[in-house]
mmCIF file of C-alpha atoms in Angstrom:
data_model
loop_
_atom_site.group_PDB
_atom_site.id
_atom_site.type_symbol
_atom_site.label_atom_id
_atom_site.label_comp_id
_atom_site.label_asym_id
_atom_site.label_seq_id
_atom_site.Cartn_x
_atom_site.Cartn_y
_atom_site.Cartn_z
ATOM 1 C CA UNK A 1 4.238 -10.230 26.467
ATOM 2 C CA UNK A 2 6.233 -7.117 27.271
ATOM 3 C CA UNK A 3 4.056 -4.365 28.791
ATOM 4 C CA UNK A 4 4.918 -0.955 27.027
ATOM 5 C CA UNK A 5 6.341 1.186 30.403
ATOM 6 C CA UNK A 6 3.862 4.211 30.447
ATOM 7 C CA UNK A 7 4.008 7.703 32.573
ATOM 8 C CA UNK A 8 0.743 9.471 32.259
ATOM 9 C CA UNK A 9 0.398 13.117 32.713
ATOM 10 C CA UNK A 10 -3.612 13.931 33.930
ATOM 11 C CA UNK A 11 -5.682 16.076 35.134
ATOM 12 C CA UNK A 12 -8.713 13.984 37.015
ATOM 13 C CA UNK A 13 -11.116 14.951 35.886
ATOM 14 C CA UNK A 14 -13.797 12.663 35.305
ATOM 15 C CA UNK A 15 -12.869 10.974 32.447
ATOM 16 C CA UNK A 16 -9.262 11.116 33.233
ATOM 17 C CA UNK A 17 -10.393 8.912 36.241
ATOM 18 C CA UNK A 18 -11.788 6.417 33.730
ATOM 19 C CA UNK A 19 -8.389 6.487 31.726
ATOM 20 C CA UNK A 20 -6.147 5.859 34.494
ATOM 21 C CA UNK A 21 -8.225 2.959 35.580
ATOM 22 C CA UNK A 22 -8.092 0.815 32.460
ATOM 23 C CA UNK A 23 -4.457 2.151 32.048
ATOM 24 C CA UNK A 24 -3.689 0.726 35.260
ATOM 25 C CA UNK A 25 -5.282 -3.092 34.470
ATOM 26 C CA UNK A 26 -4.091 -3.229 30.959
ATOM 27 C CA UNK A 27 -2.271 -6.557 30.686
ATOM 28 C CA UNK A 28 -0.390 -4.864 27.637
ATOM 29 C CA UNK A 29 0.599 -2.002 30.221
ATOM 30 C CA UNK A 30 2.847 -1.492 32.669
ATOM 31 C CA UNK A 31 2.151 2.052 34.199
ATOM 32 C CA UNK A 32 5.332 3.542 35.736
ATOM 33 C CA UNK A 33 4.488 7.136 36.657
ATOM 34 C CA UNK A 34 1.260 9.238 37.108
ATOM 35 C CA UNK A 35 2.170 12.823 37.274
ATOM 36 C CA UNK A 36 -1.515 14.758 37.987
ATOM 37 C CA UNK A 37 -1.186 18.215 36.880
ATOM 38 C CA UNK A 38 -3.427 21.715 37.036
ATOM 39 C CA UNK A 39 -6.068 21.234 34.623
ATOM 40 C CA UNK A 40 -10.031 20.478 34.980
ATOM 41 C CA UNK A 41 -9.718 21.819 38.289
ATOM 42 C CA UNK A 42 -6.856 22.777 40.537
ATOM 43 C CA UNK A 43 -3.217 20.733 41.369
ATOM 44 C CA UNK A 44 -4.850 20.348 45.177
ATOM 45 C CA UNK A 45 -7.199 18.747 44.015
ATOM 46 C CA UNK A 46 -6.168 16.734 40.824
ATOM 47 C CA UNK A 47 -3.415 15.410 43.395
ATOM 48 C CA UNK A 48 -5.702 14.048 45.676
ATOM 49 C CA UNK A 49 -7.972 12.528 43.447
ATOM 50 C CA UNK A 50 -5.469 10.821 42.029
ATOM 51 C CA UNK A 51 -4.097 9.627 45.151
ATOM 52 C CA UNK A 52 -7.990 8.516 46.576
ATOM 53 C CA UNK A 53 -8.283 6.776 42.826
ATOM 54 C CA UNK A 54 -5.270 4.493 43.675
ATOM 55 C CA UNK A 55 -6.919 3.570 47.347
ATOM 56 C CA UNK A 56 -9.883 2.235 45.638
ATOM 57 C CA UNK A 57 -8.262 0.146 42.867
ATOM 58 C CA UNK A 58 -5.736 -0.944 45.391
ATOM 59 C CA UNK A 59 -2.764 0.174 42.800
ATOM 60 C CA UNK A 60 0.864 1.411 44.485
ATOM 61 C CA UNK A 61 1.639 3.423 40.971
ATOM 62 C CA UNK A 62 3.990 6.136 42.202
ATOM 63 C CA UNK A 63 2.854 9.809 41.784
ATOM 64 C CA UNK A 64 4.927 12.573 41.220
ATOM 65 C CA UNK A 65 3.495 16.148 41.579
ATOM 66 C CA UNK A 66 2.851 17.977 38.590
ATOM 67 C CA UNK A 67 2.867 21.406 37.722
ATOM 68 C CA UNK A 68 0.218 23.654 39.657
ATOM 69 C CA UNK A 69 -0.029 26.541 36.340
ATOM 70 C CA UNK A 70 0.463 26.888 33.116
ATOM 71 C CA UNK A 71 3.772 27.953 31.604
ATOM 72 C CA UNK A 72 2.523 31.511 30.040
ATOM 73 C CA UNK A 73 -0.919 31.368 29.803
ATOM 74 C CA UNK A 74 -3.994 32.510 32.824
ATOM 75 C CA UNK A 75 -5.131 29.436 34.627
ATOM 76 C CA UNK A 76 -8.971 28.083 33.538
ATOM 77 C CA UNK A 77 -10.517 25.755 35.343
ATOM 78 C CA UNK A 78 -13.436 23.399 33.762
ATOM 79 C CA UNK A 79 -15.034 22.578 37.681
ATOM 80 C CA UNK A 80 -18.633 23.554 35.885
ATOM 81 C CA UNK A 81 -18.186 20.317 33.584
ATOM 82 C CA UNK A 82 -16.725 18.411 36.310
ATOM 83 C CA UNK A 83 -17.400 19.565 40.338
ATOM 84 C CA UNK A 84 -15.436 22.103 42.672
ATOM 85 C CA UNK A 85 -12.874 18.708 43.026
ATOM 86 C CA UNK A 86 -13.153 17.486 40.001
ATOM 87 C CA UNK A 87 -15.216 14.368 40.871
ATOM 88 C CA UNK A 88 -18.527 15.273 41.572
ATOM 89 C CA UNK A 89 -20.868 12.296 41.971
ATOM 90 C CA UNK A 90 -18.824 9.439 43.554
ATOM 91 C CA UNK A 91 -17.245 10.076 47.024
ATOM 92 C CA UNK A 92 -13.767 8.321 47.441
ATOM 93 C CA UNK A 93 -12.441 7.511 50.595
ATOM 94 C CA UNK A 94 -9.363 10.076 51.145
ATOM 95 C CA UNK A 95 -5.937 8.498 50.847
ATOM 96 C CA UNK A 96 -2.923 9.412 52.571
ATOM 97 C CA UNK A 97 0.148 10.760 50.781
ATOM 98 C CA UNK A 98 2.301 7.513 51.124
ATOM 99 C CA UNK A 99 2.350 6.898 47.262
ATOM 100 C CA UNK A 100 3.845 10.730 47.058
ATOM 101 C CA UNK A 101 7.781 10.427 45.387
ATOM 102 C CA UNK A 102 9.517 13.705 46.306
ATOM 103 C CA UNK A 103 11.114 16.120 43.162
ATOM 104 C CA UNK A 104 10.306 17.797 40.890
ATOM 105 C CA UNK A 105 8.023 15.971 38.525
ATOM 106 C CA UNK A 106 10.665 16.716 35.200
ATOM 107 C CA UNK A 107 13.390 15.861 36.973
ATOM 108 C CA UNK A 108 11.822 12.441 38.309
ATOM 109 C CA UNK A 109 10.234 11.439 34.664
ATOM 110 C CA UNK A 110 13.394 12.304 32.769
ATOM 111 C CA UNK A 111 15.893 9.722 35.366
ATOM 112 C CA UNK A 112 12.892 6.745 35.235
ATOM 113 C CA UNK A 113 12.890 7.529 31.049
ATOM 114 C CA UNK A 114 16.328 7.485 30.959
ATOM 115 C CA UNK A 115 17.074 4.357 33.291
ATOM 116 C CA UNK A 116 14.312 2.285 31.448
ATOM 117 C CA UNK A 117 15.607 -0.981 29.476
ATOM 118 C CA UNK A 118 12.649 -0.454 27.397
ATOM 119 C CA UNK A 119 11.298 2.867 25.307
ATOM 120 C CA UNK A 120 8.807 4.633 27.587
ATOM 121 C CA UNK A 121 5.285 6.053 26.193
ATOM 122 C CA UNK A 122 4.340 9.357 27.184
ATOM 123 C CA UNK A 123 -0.075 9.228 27.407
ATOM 124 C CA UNK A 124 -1.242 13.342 28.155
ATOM 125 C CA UNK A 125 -4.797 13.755 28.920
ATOM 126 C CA UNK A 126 -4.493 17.083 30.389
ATOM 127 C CA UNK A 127 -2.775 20.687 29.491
ATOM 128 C CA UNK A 128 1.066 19.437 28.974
ATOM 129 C CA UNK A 129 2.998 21.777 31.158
ATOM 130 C CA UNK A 130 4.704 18.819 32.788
ATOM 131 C CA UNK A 131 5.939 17.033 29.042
ATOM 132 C CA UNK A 132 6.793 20.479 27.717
ATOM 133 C CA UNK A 133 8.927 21.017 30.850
ATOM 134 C CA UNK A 134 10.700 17.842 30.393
ATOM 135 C CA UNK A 135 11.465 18.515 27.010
ATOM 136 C CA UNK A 136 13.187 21.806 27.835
ATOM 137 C CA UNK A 137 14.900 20.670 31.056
ATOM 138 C CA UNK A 138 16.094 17.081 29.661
ATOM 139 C CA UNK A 139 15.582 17.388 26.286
ATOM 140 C CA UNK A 140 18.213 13.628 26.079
ATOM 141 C CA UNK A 141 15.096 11.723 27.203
ATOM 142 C CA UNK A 142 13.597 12.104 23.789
ATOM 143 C CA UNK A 143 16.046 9.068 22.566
ATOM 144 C CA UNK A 144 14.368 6.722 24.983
ATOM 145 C CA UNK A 145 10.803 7.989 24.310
ATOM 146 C CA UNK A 146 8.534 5.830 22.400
ATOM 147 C CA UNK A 147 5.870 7.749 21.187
ATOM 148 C CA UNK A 148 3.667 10.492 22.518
ATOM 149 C CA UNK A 149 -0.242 9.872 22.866
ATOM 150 C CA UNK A 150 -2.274 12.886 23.691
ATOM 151 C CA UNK A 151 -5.986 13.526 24.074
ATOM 152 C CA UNK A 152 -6.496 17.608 23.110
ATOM 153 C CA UNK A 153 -6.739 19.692 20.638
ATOM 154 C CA UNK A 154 -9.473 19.891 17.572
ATOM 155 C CA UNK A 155 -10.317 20.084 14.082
ATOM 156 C CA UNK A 156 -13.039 22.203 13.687
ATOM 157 C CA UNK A 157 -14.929 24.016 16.473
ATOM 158 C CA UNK A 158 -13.686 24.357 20.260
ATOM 159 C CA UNK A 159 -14.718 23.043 23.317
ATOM 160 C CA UNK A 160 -13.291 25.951 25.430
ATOM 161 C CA UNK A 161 -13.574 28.888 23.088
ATOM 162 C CA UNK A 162 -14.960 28.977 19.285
ATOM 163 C CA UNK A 163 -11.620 27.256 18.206
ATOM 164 C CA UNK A 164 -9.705 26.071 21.401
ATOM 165 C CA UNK A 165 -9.980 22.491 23.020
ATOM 166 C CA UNK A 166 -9.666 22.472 26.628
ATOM 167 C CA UNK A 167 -6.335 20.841 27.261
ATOM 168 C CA UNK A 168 -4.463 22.557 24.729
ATOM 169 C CA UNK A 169 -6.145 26.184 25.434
ATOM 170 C CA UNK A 170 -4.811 25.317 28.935
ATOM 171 C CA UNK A 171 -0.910 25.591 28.407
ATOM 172 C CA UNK A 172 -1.269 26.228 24.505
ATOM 173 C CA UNK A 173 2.533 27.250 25.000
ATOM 174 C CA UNK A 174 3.622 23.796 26.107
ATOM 175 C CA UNK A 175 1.378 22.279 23.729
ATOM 176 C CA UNK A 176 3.499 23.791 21.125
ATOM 177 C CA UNK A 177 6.889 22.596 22.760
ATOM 178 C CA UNK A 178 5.676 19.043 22.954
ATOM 179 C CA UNK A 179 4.480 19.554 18.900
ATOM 180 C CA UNK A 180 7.900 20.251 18.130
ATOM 181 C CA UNK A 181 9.623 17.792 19.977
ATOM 182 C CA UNK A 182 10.373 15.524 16.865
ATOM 183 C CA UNK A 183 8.755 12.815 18.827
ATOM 184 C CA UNK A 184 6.393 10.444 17.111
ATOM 185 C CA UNK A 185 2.423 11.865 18.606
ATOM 186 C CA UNK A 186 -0.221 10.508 17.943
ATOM 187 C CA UNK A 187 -3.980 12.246 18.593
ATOM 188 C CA UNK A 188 -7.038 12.231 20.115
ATOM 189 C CA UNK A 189 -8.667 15.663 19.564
ATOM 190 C CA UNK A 190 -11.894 16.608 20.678
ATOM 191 C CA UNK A 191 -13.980 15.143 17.532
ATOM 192 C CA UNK A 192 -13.013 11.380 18.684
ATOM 193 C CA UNK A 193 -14.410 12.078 21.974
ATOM 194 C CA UNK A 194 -17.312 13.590 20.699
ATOM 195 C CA UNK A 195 -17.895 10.459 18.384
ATOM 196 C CA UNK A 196 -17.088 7.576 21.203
ATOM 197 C CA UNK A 197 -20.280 8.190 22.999
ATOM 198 C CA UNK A 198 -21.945 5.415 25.435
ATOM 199 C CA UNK A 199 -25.859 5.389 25.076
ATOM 200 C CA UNK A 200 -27.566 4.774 28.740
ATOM 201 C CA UNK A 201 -28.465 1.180 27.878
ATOM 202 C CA UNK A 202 -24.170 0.716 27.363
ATOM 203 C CA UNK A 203 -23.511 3.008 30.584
ATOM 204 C CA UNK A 204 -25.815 0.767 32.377
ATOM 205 C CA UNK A 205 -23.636 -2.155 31.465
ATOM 206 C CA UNK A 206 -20.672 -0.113 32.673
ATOM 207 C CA UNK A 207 -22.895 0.021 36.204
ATOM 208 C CA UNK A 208 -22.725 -3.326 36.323
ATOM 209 C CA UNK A 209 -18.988 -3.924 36.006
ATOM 210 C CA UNK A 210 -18.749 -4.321 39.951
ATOM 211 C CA UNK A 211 -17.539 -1.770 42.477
ATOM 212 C CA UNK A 212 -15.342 0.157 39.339
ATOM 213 C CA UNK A 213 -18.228 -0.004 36.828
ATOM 214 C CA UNK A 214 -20.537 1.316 39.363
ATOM 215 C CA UNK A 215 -18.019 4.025 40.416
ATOM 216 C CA UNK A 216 -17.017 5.464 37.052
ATOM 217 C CA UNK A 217 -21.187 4.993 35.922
ATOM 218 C CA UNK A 218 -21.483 7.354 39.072
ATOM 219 C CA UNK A 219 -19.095 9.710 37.749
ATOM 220 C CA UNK A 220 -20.024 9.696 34.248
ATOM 221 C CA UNK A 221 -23.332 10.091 35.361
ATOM 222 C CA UNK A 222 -22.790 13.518 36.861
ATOM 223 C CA UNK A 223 -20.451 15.755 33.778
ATOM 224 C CA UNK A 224 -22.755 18.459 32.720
ATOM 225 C CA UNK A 225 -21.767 18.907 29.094
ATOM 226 C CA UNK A 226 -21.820 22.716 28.378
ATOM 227 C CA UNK A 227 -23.964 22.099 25.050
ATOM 228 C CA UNK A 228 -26.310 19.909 27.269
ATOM 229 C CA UNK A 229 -25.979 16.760 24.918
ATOM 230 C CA UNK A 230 -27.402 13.514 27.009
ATOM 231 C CA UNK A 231 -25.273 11.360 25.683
ATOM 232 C CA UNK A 232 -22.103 10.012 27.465
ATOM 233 C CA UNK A 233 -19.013 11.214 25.729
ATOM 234 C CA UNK A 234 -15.498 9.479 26.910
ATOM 235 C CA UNK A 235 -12.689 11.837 26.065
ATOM 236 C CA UNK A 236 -9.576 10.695 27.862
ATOM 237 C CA UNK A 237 -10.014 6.910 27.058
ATOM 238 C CA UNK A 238 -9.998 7.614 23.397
ATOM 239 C CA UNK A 239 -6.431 8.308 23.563
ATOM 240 C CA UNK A 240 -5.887 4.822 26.374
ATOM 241 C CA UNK A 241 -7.745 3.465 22.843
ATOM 242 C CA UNK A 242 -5.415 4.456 20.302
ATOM 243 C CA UNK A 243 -2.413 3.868 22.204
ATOM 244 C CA UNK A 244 -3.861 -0.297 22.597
ATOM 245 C CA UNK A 245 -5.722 -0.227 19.596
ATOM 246 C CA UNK A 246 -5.314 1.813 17.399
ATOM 247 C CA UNK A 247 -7.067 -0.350 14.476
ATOM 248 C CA UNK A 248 -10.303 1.352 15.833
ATOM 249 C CA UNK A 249 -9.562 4.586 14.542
ATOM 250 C CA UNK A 250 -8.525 6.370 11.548
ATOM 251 C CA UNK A 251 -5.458 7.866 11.483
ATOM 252 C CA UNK A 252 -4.190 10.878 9.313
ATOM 253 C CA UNK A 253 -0.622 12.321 9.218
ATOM 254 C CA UNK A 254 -1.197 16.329 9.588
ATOM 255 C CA UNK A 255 1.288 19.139 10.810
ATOM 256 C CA UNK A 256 0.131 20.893 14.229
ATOM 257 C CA UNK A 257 0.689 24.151 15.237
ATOM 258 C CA UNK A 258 -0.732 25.640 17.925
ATOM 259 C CA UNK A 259 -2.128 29.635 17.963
ATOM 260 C CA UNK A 260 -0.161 31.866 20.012
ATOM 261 C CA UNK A 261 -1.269 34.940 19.284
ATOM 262 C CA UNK A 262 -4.587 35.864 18.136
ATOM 263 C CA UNK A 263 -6.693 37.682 20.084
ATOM 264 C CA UNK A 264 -9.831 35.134 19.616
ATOM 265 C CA UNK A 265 -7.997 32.329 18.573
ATOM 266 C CA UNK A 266 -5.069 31.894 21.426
ATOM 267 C CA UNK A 267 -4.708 28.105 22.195
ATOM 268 C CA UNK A 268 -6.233 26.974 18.646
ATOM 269 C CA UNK A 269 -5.072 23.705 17.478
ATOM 270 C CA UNK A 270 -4.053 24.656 13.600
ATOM 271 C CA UNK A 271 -4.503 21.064 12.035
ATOM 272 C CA UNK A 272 -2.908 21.079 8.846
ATOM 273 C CA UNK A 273 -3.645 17.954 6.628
ATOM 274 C CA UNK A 274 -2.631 19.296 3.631
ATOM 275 C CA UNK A 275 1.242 19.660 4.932
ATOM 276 C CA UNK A 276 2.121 16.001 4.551
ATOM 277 C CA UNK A 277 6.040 17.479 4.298
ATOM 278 C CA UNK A 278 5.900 18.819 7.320
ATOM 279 C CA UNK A 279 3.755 16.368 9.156
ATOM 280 C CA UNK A 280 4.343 16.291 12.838
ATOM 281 C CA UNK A 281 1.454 13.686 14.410
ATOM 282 C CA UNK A 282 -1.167 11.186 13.563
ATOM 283 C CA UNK A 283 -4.573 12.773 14.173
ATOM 284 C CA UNK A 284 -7.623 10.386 14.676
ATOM 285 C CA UNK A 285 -10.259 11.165 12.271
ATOM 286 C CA UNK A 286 -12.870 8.595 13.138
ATOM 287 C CA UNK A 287 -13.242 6.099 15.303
ATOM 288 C CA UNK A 288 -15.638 2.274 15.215
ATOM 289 C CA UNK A 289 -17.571 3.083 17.872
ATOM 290 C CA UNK A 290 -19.392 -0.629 18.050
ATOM 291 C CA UNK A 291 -15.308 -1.717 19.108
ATOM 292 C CA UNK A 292 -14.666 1.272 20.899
ATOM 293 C CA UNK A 293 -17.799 0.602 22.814
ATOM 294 C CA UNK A 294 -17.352 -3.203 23.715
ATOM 295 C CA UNK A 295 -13.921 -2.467 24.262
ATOM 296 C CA UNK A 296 -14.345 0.518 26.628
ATOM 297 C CA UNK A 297 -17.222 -1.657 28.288
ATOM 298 C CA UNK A 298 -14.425 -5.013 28.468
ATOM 299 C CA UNK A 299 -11.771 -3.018 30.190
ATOM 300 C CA UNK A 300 -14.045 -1.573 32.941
ATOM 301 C CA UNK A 301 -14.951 -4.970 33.778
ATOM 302 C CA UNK A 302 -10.827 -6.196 33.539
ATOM 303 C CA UNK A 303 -10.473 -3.521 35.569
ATOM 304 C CA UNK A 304 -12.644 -4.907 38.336
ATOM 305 C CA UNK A 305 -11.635 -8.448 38.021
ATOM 306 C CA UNK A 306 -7.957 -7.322 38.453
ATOM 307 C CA UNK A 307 -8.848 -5.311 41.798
ATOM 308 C CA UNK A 308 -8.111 -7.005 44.475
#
């Protein structure tokens, strides 16, 4: 089989943490890059939570340093959903800085995409500074891009404000770069996340995966949802879901655009399904959550068995 090469751009993050892990232990993968970025919480942090990740799963993925603010927009920070660090509930051991590759993270994606025998994927589960960057700076690389997958935006109602999703209302400038990039994307907005729930009885089979199922089942078991909802939604890994399988979900050809300028409405995700001419991404509508469940639940414990 040839593993798709994939850089990720994240934000750990809870759920990002959960994400890289079966990214990392996908036998259909092979991970090339992890560039954290500002986000959920700040780049000190997202850095070295990214870098303590790797020391637990024993994985030598390189890691590039990411942007540390958004391009235009005033940095948020989501640390109530997710702890000060961006971990709260599971404490790593701290890991040195050895996996670190010096430059500057646009620079070092755009020579690996453009030295890569095969097309490379792009996954972004976090505000997409870094890709938008990388578009502007090197905008060549787009010939040996694959496709784009990207957890963010939303359909109806917000997650950050009334009508903004999280990651996009974080760098809703960049967003809009990496929109118009002509680049086959493909979505996982906030409705898919909301829908892929684990109930406590499935959680409780993710605590039993070994030392990873009992790690992320610590983390998971610690996001305080804003809305206070009990059940256990997994954001990030929707989009690890539709790049592997995408036969779970519906997808629907839409244009994007993201809001700019409104005063109550900046970083709004316009989802236009009724522009088919002008369509710019595939947008998950819905999502089987009996596969999405077994299959999150199956790559937690791949995940463990492939630790070493």
């Amino acid at each position: 089989m040839n593993k798709k090469p994939l850089i990720i751009s994240t934000d750990p993050g809870i759920d990002d943490i959960a994400a890289m892990t079966i990214s990392f232990f996908a036998k259909e993968l092979d991970v090339r890059m992890i560039v954290p970025t500002w986000g959920n919480v700040q780049l000190e942090y997202t850095l070295q939570n990214t870098l303590n990740l790797e020391k637990f799963l024993h994985t030598k993925v390189p890691v590039v340093v990411g942007a540390n603010q958004p391009l235009v927009a005033p940095m948020i920070s989501a640390a109530s959903v997710h702890g000060k660090i961006g971990i709260a509930g599971f404490d790593f051991e701290e890991a040195d800085r050895s996996l670190v590759k010096p430059g500057l993270a646009a620079t070092v994606m755009a020579e690996e995409i453009k030295n890569s025998p095969e097309k490379v994927t792009l996954l972004g589960i976090g505000p997409l500074t870094d890709y938008a960057l990388l578009f502007k700076q090197y905008p060549e690389v787009k010939e040996n891009i694959d496709q784009i997958v990207i957890m963010g935006g939303n359909i109806g109602r917000g997650n950050h404000s009334p009508l903004a999703e999280y990651n996009i209302a974080g760098d809703p400038e960049a967003a809009q770069v990496v929109f118009h990039s002509g680049l086959p994307i493909k979505v996982a907005p906030l409705e898919i996340g909301n829908k892929a729930h684990l109930t406590q009885d499935q959680m409780s089979k993710v605590k039993e995966c070994g030392e990873v199922g009992n790690m992320l089942y610590s983390l998971f078991s610690h996001i305080h949802e804003p809305d206070g909802d009990p059940r256990i939604k997994i954001y990030d890994p929707t989009a690890v879901g539709i790049l592997l399988h995408p036969e779970m979900f519906t997808l629907k050809k839409a244009n994007v655009e993201i809001e700019l300028r409104g005063q109550f409405t900046y970083g709004a995700s316009v989802i236009n399904f009724m522009d088919q001419e002008h369509a710019n991404a595939e947008i998950a509508t819905d999502v089987d959550l009996d596969q999405f469940s077994k299959w999150f639940i199956d790559s937690i414990k791949n995940s463990d068995q492939g630790r070493e």
